[in-house]
Coordinates of C-alpha atoms and ligand atoms in Angstrom, one line a residue:
M30 CA 0.0 -0.1 0.1
K31 CA 1.7 3.1 -1.2
I32 CA 1.0 6.5 -0.2
C33 CA 2.1 9.9 -1.9
V34 CA 1.7 12.0 1.1
L35 CA 1.4 16.0 0.0
P36 CA 1.1 17.9 3.2
G37 CA 1.0 21.5 1.3
D38 CA 0.7 24.9 2.7
G39 CA -0.9 26.7 5.6
I40 CA -2.2 24.4 7.8
G41 CA -1.6 21.3 6.0
P42 CA 1.6 20.2 7.5
E43 CA 0.1 20.4 10.8
I44 CA -3.1 18.5 10.0
M45 CA -1.0 15.9 7.9
A46 CA 1.3 15.3 10.6
E47 CA -1.8 13.8 12.9
A48 CA -3.1 11.8 10.0
V49 CA 0.0 10.2 9.1
R50 CA 0.4 9.1 12.7
V51 CA -2.9 7.8 13.0
L52 CA -2.4 5.5 9.8
K53 CA 0.9 4.2 11.4
A54 CA -0.9 3.5 14.6
L55 CA -2.9 0.5 12.7
D56 CA -1.6 -2.8 12.3
L57 CA -1.3 -2.1 8.6
K58 CA 2.0 -1.7 6.3
F59 CA 2.0 1.4 4.4
E60 CA 5.0 2.8 2.4
M61 CA 4.6 6.6 2.7
E62 CA 6.7 9.2 0.9
E63 CA 6.3 12.9 1.2
A64 CA 6.6 15.4 -1.6
H65 CA 6.0 19.0 -2.3
L66 CA 2.5 20.3 -3.9
G67 CA 1.4 23.9 -4.1
G68 CA 2.9 27.0 -2.6
C69 CA 5.6 25.1 -1.1
A70 CA 6.6 23.5 -4.2
V71 CA 6.9 26.6 -6.2
D72 CA 9.0 27.8 -3.4
A73 CA 11.1 24.5 -3.6
A74 CA 11.1 23.7 -7.0
G75 CA 9.4 27.1 -8.9
D76 CA 6.6 24.6 -10.2
P77 CA 3.4 24.3 -8.3
Y78 CA 3.4 20.3 -9.2
P79 CA 7.2 19.4 -9.8
E80 CA 8.4 16.6 -11.8
A81 CA 9.5 14.6 -8.7
T82 CA 5.8 15.0 -7.0
Q83 CA 4.4 13.6 -10.3
R84 CA 6.6 10.6 -10.1
L85 CA 5.7 9.9 -6.7
A86 CA 2.3 10.5 -7.3
Q87 CA 2.1 8.3 -10.6
A88 CA 3.8 5.1 -8.6
A89 CA 1.6 5.6 -5.6
D90 CA -1.8 3.6 -4.9
A91 CA -2.9 6.8 -3.6
V92 CA -2.6 10.4 -2.4
L93 CA -3.2 11.9 0.6
L94 CA -3.3 15.9 0.7
G95 CA -3.3 18.6 3.4
A96 CA -4.5 21.5 1.1
V97 CA -2.7 24.2 -0.8
G98 CA -2.8 27.8 -1.4
G99 CA -2.2 31.2 0.8
P100 CA -2.0 34.8 0.1
K101 CA 1.9 34.5 0.0
W102 CA 1.2 33.1 -3.8
D103 CA -1.8 34.9 -5.0
T104 CA 0.0 37.3 -7.2
L105 CA 2.0 35.0 -9.0
A106 CA 1.7 34.4 -12.7
R107 CA -1.5 32.1 -12.9
E108 CA 0.5 28.9 -14.1
L109 CA 2.4 29.4 -10.8
R110 CA -0.6 29.4 -8.7
P111 CA -0.9 26.7 -5.9
E112 CA -4.3 25.8 -7.4
R113 CA -2.5 25.1 -10.7
G114 CA -1.1 22.2 -8.8
L115 CA -4.3 21.0 -7.4
L116 CA -5.6 21.0 -11.0
G117 CA -2.6 19.3 -12.7
I118 CA -2.2 16.5 -10.5
R119 CA -6.1 16.0 -10.9
K120 CA -5.8 16.0 -14.5
Q121 CA -3.0 13.7 -14.5
L122 CA -4.1 10.8 -12.5
G123 CA -7.6 10.9 -14.5
L124 CA -9.5 11.3 -10.8
F125 CA -13.2 11.7 -12.3
A126 CA -15.0 10.7 -9.4
N127 CA -15.4 13.3 -6.6
L128 CA -16.9 11.5 -3.1
R129 CA -17.8 13.9 -0.7
P130 CA -19.5 13.0 2.3
A131 CA -21.7 15.4 4.5
I132 CA -21.9 13.9 8.1
L133 CA -23.1 16.1 11.2
Y134 CA -22.2 14.1 14.5
P135 CA -25.3 14.4 16.9
E136 CA -22.7 16.0 19.2
L137 CA -21.9 19.0 16.8
A138 CA -25.7 19.6 15.9
N139 CA -25.4 23.0 17.2
A140 CA -22.7 24.2 14.7
S141 CA -25.2 24.0 11.7
T142 CA -27.1 27.2 11.1
L143 CA -30.4 24.6 10.7
K144 CA -32.3 23.5 13.4
P145 CA -30.4 20.6 15.2
E146 CA -33.7 18.3 14.6
V147 CA -33.6 18.5 11.0
V148 CA -29.7 18.0 10.7
A149 CA -28.6 16.1 13.8
G150 CA -27.3 12.9 12.8
L151 CA -27.3 13.7 9.1
D152 CA -25.0 11.2 6.7
I153 CA -25.2 11.6 3.2
L154 CA -22.5 11.3 0.5
I155 CA -22.3 13.3 -3.1
V156 CA -20.9 11.7 -5.9
R157 CA -19.8 14.5 -8.3
E158 CA -18.4 13.8 -11.8
L159 CA -15.2 15.9 -12.0
T160 CA -13.8 15.9 -15.3
G161 CA -16.6 16.6 -17.7
D162 CA -19.5 18.9 -18.5
I163 CA -19.7 22.4 -18.8
Y164 CA -16.6 23.3 -16.9
F165 CA -14.3 21.4 -19.5
G166 CA -16.7 21.9 -22.7
Q167 CA -15.6 23.4 -26.2
P168 CA -16.2 25.5 -27.6
R169 CA -16.0 28.4 -24.8
G170 CA -15.1 32.2 -24.6
I171 CA -16.1 35.5 -25.0
E172 CA -16.4 37.0 -28.3
L173 CA -17.6 40.3 -29.7
R174 CA -20.7 39.5 -32.1
D175 CA -22.9 41.8 -33.8
G176 CA -21.4 44.7 -31.9
E177 CA -21.5 43.1 -28.5
R178 CA -19.8 40.6 -26.0
Y179 CA -21.0 37.2 -26.2
G180 CA -19.9 34.5 -24.3
F181 CA -20.9 31.0 -24.5
N182 CA -19.9 27.5 -23.0
T183 CA -20.9 23.8 -23.8
M184 CA -22.1 21.5 -21.6
H185 CA -21.7 17.8 -23.1
Y186 CA -21.5 14.3 -21.7
T187 CA -20.9 11.0 -23.5
E188 CA -22.4 8.0 -22.2
S189 CA -19.6 5.8 -21.3
E190 CA -18.5 9.3 -18.9
I191 CA -22.1 9.1 -17.4
R192 CA -22.1 5.0 -16.8
R193 CA -18.8 5.3 -15.2
I194 CA -19.6 8.0 -12.6
L195 CA -22.8 6.3 -12.0
R196 CA -21.0 3.1 -11.6
V197 CA -19.1 4.4 -8.9
A198 CA -22.2 5.7 -7.4
F199 CA -24.0 2.6 -7.2
E200 CA -20.9 1.0 -5.7
A201 CA -20.9 3.5 -3.0
A202 CA -24.6 3.2 -2.3
R203 CA -24.3 -0.5 -2.1
K204 CA -21.5 0.3 1.0
R205 CA -24.2 2.1 2.6
S206 CA -28.1 2.1 3.2
K207 CA -28.5 1.1 -0.7
K208 CA -30.3 4.4 -1.8
L209 CA -29.0 6.4 -4.5
C210 CA -30.5 9.7 -6.1
S211 CA -29.4 10.9 -9.4
V212 CA -29.8 14.7 -10.0
D213 CA -30.2 16.1 -13.2
K214 CA -32.4 18.8 -15.1
M215 CA -34.1 16.9 -17.8
N216 CA -36.8 19.0 -18.2
V217 CA -34.8 21.7 -19.9
L218 CA -31.2 19.9 -20.9
E219 CA -30.5 17.3 -23.3
T220 CA -27.3 16.5 -21.7
T221 CA -29.1 15.5 -18.5
Q222 CA -31.8 13.4 -20.5
L223 CA -29.2 11.2 -21.5
W224 CA -27.7 11.3 -17.9
R225 CA -31.1 10.2 -16.6
D226 CA -31.6 7.5 -19.4
V227 CA -28.1 6.1 -18.9
A228 CA -29.1 6.0 -15.0
N229 CA -32.3 4.0 -15.7
E230 CA -30.0 1.7 -18.3
T231 CA -27.5 1.2 -15.5
A232 CA -29.7 0.2 -12.2
P233 CA -30.5 -3.3 -13.7
E234 CA -27.0 -4.0 -13.2
Y235 CA -27.4 -3.2 -9.5
P236 CA -30.8 -4.6 -8.5
D237 CA -30.2 -4.2 -4.7
V238 CA -30.1 -0.4 -4.9
E239 CA -33.2 1.6 -5.3
L240 CA -32.3 4.6 -7.9
S241 CA -34.5 7.5 -7.6
H242 CA -34.2 10.8 -9.5
M243 CA -34.6 14.4 -8.9
L244 CA -34.6 17.9 -10.6
V245 CA -31.5 19.8 -9.4
D246 CA -33.5 22.8 -8.2
N247 CA -35.6 20.6 -6.3
A248 CA -32.4 18.9 -4.8
A249 CA -31.1 22.2 -3.6
M250 CA -34.5 22.8 -2.1
Q251 CA -34.9 19.4 -0.5
L252 CA -31.5 19.4 1.0
V253 CA -31.9 22.3 3.2
R254 CA -35.8 21.3 3.6
N255 CA -35.4 17.6 4.8
P256 CA -31.6 16.4 4.1
K257 CA -31.9 13.4 6.1
Q258 CA -34.2 11.8 3.1
F259 CA -31.0 11.2 1.3
D260 CA -28.1 8.5 1.5
V261 CA -26.0 9.0 -1.9
M262 CA -26.5 11.4 -4.7
V263 CA -25.0 11.3 -7.9
T264 CA -24.9 14.3 -10.1
G265 CA -22.6 16.1 -13.0
N266 CA -19.5 18.3 -12.2
M267 CA -21.5 21.7 -12.4
F268 CA -24.7 20.6 -10.2
G269 CA -22.2 18.4 -7.7
D270 CA -20.1 21.7 -7.2
I271 CA -23.0 23.5 -6.2
L272 CA -24.7 21.0 -4.0
S273 CA -21.6 19.5 -2.7
D274 CA -20.8 22.7 -1.1
E275 CA -24.4 23.2 0.2
A276 CA -24.2 19.6 1.8
S277 CA -21.1 20.7 3.3
M278 CA -22.3 23.5 4.8
L279 CA -25.4 21.9 6.3
T280 CA -23.1 20.6 8.9
G281 CA -21.3 24.1 9.7
S282 CA -18.1 22.4 10.8
I283 CA -15.7 22.6 7.4
G284 CA -13.0 21.2 9.6
M285 CA -15.0 17.7 9.9
L286 CA -15.3 16.6 6.2
P287 CA -13.3 14.3 4.1
S288 CA -13.4 14.0 0.8
A289 CA -11.9 11.6 -2.2
S290 CA -11.4 11.8 -6.0
L291 CA -11.1 8.5 -7.9
D292 CA -10.1 7.1 -10.9
S293 CA -11.5 4.3 -12.6
N294 CA -9.2 1.7 -10.9
N295 CA -10.0 3.1 -7.4
K296 CA -6.6 5.1 -7.2
G297 CA -7.5 7.9 -5.1
L298 CA -6.4 11.5 -4.1
Y299 CA -7.9 12.1 -0.5
E300 CA -8.2 15.7 1.3
P301 CA -10.2 17.6 3.5
S302 CA -13.1 19.5 2.3
H303 CA -11.4 22.7 3.7
G304 CA -8.6 25.2 2.2
S305 CA -5.2 25.7 3.8
A306 CA -6.7 28.2 6.4
P307 CA -4.0 30.6 6.3
D308 CA -5.8 33.0 9.1
I309 CA -4.6 29.8 11.7
A310 CA -1.3 28.3 10.0
G311 CA 1.4 27.6 12.3
Q312 CA -0.9 28.1 15.6
G313 CA -1.2 24.5 16.5
V314 CA -4.8 24.9 16.3
A315 CA -6.3 23.5 13.0
N316 CA -8.8 21.0 13.1
P317 CA -7.4 17.7 11.8
L318 CA -10.3 15.4 11.7
A319 CA -11.1 16.0 8.4
T320 CA -7.6 15.0 7.1
I321 CA -8.0 12.0 9.6
L322 CA -11.4 11.0 7.9
S323 CA -9.9 11.4 4.7
A324 CA -7.4 8.8 5.6
A325 CA -10.3 6.6 6.3
M326 CA -11.7 7.0 2.9
M327 CA -8.5 6.0 1.4
L328 CA -8.5 2.6 3.3
R329 CA -12.0 1.9 2.2
Y330 CA -12.2 3.0 -1.3
T331 CA -8.5 2.6 -2.4
F332 CA -7.5 0.0 -0.2
A333 CA -10.5 -2.1 0.5
Q334 CA -10.2 -2.0 4.4
E335 CA -13.2 -1.2 5.6
A336 CA -12.6 -2.5 9.2
A337 CA -9.7 -0.3 9.5
A338 CA -11.9 2.8 8.2
L339 CA -14.7 2.1 10.5
R340 CA -12.0 1.9 13.4
I341 CA -10.7 5.4 12.7
E342 CA -14.3 6.7 12.0
S343 CA -15.4 5.2 15.4
A344 CA -12.3 6.6 17.1
V345 CA -13.4 10.1 15.7
K346 CA -16.9 9.8 17.0
K347 CA -15.6 8.6 20.2
V348 CA -13.2 11.6 20.9
L349 CA -16.3 14.2 20.3
A350 CA -18.5 12.3 22.4
Q351 CA -15.7 12.4 25.2
G352 CA -16.3 16.0 24.5
Y353 CA -12.8 17.0 22.8
R354 CA -13.2 20.0 20.3
T355 CA -10.7 22.2 18.4
G356 CA -11.6 26.0 17.9
D357 CA -13.6 25.5 14.9
I358 CA -16.2 23.4 16.4
Y359 CA -16.0 24.4 20.2
E360 CA -18.7 25.2 22.3
P361 CA -19.1 26.1 26.2
G362 CA -18.9 22.9 28.1
T363 CA -16.8 21.3 26.0
Q364 CA -12.8 20.9 26.1
K365 CA -10.9 22.8 23.8
V366 CA -7.4 21.2 22.5
G367 CA -5.2 22.0 19.5
T368 CA -4.3 19.8 16.6
K369 CA -1.6 17.6 18.1
A370 CA -4.1 17.1 21.4
M371 CA -6.8 16.0 18.7
G372 CA -4.5 13.5 17.2
D373 CA -3.3 12.2 20.4
A374 CA -7.0 11.7 21.6
V375 CA -7.9 9.6 18.1
L376 CA -4.8 8.1 18.8
A377 CA -6.1 6.9 22.4
A378 CA -9.6 6.3 21.1
L379 CA -8.1 3.6 18.5
Ligands
NAD17 P1 -10.4 27.8 4.1 O1 -11.1 26.5 3.8 O2 -8.8 27.6 4.2 O3 -10.8 28.0 5.5 C1 -12.0 29.0 5.6 C2 -12.2 29.3 6.9 O4 -12.2 28.2 7.7 C3 -11.1 30.2 7.6 O5 -11.4 30.7 8.9 C4 -10.2 28.7 8.3 O6 -9.5 29.2 9.3 C5 -11.2 27.7 8.6 N1 -10.9 26.3 8.8 C6 -10.6 26.0 7.6 N2 -10.2 24.8 7.6 C7 -10.0 24.6 9.2 C8 -9.5 23.5 9.9 N3 -9.0 22.3 9.4 N4 -9.7 23.6 11.3 C9 -9.9 24.9 11.8 N5 -10.6 25.7 11.1 C10 -10.6 25.7 9.5 O7 -10.9 28.6 2.8 P2 -10.4 30.2 2.5 O8 -9.9 31.0 3.4 O9 -11.2 30.8 1.5 O10 -8.6 29.7 1.7 C11 -7.8 29.6 1.9 C12 -6.4 29.2 0.9 O11 -7.1 27.8 0.6 C13 -6.8 29.9 -0.4 O12 -5.4 30.0 -0.8 C14 -7.5 28.8 -1.1 O13 -7.0 28.6 -2.2 C15 -7.2 27.6 -0.6 N6 -8.0 26.2 -0.7 C16 -7.6 25.4 -1.0 C17 -8.3 24.2 -1.1 C18 -7.7 22.7 -1.6 O14 -6.3 22.6 -1.1 N7 -8.4 22.1 -2.0 C19 -9.5 24.2 -0.7 C20 -10.1 25.5 -0.8 C21 -9.3 26.6 -0.7

């Protein structure tokens, strides 16, 4: 089990150190090698995704990433920005499936802006297609036409692109409560009529999973009205971009949310959903749980080590029940701890 470890920038190295400690505490044999990605790579090698990192990432079975970016690099030319490194690695590794769970632990129900009874115990997984759709479609641009500026993009999907992301979602639903909701806009967009047709054609391969469909505008509404009706949701790149952010914000605790981006062989890049939090970097106060939970997703999806993944997730639940909180999820009556102490608590719970 070869893991390429990319701590990145800002709080990245602090939170990654805790995730690595947790992985090392398991009775599993990993080969872990570290490299630079993002701003630190620009500083070290003049490139946000240097060749040495590319070689390591391509040779590994999985990549575990902290976060990249920060004000120090915001004024650089676009091709040198840390985000370019992130887009570069996603593209090079062919990571077309983005999995983002939105889980609200009962102990953190007050962190949400929604009523606790609506969100407590929320546990949904959004599967987003990551390499197609209107974000990549050609032609695109802004031109002068008939004396005025004209902006245009192209939405498209091939049936094979749709089928492969649906299969990832059906497989994920199989590992959970076997309910899959496919989100489209088939009443207006032909591309998504095809999406719905392919979903229906794929469903018989998974007779144990119950497939339903929802229009994206209704899905956005249902996510705030009654989010617990959902288990796994699958959708295209643009709708998924918006719905996965909406779903993660239901929880109110960005420091808790992991994510996975997979290729067609279950090789994956695993990272917290949050950024590099430059405002708290170097202070030892960042919440490492999203990164630790990303490591759990890596064990589940790339290495098929379900028991070890569950062990980590149970340990996280336990430290929350014990009352340990980093600053971002702190409320009176709980015990405020820093990054390392939170890692210690997870190790003790393991
Ligand atoms: P952010 O997620 O870094 O921070 C938003 C807020 O949440 C900040 O107040 C931060 O302190 C807090 N926060 C985030 N993670 C936390 C954690 N683990 N523990 C405690 N608090 C946490 O988003 P931003 O401020 O918009 O972006 C900062 C930088 O991160 C930018 O350079 C941006 O480009 C980059 N970014 C990177 C990624 C990525 O690497 N995938 C994703 C988003 C943003």
